[in-house]
mmCIF file of C-alpha atoms in Angstrom:
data_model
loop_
_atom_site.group_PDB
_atom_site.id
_atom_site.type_symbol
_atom_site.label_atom_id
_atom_site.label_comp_id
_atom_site.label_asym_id
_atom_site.label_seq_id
_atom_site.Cartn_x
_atom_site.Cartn_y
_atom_site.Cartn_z
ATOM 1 C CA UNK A 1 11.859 -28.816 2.911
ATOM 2 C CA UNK A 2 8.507 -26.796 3.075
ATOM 3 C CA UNK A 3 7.336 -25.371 -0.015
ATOM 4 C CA UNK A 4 6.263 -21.842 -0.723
ATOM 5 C CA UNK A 5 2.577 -20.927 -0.449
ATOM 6 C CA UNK A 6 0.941 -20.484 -4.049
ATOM 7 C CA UNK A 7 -0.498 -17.154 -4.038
ATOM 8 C CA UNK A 8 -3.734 -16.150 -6.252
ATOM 9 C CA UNK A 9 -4.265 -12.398 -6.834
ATOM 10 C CA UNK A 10 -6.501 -10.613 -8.853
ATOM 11 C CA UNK A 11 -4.589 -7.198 -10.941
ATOM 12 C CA UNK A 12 -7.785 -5.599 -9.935
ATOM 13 C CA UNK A 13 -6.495 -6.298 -6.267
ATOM 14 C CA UNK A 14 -3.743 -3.723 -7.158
ATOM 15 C CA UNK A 15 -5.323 -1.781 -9.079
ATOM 16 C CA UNK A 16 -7.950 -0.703 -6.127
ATOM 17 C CA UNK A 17 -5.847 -1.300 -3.238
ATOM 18 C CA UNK A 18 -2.497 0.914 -4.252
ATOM 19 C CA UNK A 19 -5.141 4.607 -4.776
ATOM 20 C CA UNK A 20 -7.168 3.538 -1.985
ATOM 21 C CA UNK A 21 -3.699 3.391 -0.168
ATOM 22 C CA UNK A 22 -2.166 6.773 -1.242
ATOM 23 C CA UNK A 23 -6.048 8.556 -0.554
ATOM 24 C CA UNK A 24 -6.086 7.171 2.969
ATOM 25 C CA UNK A 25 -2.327 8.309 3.467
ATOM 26 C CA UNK A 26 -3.297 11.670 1.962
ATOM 27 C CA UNK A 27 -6.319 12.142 3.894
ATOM 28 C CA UNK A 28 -4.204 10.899 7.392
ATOM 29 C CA UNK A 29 -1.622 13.590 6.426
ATOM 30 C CA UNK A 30 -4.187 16.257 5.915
ATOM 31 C CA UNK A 31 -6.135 15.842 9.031
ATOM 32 C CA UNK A 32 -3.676 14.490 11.400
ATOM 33 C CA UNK A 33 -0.069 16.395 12.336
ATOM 34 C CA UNK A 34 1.964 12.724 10.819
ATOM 35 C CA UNK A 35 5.711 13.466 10.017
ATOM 36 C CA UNK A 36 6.924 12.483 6.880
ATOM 37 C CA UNK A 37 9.320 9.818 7.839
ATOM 38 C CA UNK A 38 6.291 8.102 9.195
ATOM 39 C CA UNK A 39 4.499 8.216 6.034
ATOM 40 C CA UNK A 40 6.166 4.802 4.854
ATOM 41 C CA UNK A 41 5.634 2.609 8.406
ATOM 42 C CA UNK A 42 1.634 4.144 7.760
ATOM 43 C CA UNK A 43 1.406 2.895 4.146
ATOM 44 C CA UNK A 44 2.618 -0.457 5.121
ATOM 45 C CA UNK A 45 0.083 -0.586 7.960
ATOM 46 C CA UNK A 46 -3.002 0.047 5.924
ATOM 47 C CA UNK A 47 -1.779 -2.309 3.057
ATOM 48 C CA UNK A 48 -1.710 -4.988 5.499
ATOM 49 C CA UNK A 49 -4.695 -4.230 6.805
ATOM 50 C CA UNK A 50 -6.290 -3.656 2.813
ATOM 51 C CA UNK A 51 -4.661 -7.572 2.140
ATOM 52 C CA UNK A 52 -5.032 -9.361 5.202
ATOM 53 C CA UNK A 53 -8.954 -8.613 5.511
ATOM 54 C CA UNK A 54 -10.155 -7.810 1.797
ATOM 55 C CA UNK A 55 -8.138 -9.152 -0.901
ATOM 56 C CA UNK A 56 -6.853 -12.295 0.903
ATOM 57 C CA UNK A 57 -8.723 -12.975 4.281
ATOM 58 C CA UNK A 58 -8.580 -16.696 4.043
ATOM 59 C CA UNK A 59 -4.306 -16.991 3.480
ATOM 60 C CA UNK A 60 -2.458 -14.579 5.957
ATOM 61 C CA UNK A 61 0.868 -15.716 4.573
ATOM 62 C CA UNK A 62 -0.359 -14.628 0.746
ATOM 63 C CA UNK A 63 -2.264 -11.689 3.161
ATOM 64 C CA UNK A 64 0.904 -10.243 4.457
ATOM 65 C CA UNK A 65 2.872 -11.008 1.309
ATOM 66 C CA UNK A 66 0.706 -8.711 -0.909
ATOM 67 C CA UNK A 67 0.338 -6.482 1.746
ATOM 68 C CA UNK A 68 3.936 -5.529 1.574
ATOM 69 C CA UNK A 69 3.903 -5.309 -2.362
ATOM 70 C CA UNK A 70 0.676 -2.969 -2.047
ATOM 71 C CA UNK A 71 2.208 -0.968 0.337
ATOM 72 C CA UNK A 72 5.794 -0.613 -1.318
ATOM 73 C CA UNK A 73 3.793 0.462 -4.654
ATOM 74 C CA UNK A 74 1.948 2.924 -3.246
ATOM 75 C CA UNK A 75 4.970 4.456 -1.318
ATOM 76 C CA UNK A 76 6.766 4.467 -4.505
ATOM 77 C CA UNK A 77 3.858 6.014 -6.317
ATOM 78 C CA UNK A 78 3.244 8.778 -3.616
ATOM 79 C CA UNK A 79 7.523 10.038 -3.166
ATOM 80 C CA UNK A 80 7.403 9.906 -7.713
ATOM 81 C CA UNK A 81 4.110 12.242 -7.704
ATOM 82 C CA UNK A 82 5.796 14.361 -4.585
ATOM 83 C CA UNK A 83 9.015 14.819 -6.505
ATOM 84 C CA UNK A 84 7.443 15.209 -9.833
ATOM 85 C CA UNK A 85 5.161 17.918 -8.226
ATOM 86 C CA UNK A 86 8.310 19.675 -6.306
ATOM 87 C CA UNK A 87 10.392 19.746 -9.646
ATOM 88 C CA UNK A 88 7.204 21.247 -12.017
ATOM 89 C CA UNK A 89 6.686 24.082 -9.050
ATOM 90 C CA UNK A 90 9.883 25.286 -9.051
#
């Protein structure tokens, strides 16, 4: 049986990547005519982008791993600030 890959991150990994995420996301949504529902499949893309080439360019297992994790947080993040902001408006 193969064993799983160890995986070293850094919290500061997280702590960059997951803003620098929502900005870019914010910033495609501004200038660009993207449809919500693609918002997710566009957050994913850029996280695995952000962990693949920055945070872990020389493991593309751990790469795509964290990628997914960076990209689910900052989705999260992003529909909890939209809903928060929704329910103060109104």
């Amino acid at each position: 049986m193969t064993e799983f890959p160890i995986i070293h991150t850094n919290i500061w990994d997280a702590l960059w990547a997951i803003p620098v995420i929502m900005i870019l996301i914010i910033v495609l949504k501004v200038f660009l005519p993207i449809s919500s529902k693609y918002i997710p499949a566009c957050a994913t893309a850029i996280g695995l982008i952000i962990s693949i080439f920055i945070s872990h360019p020389q493991n593309l297992s751990a790469g795509i791993f964290m990628g997914f994790f960076y990209s689910a947080a900052a989705i999260g993040t992003y529909a909890s600030l939209k809903t928060t902001l929704k329910a103060y408006r109104s």
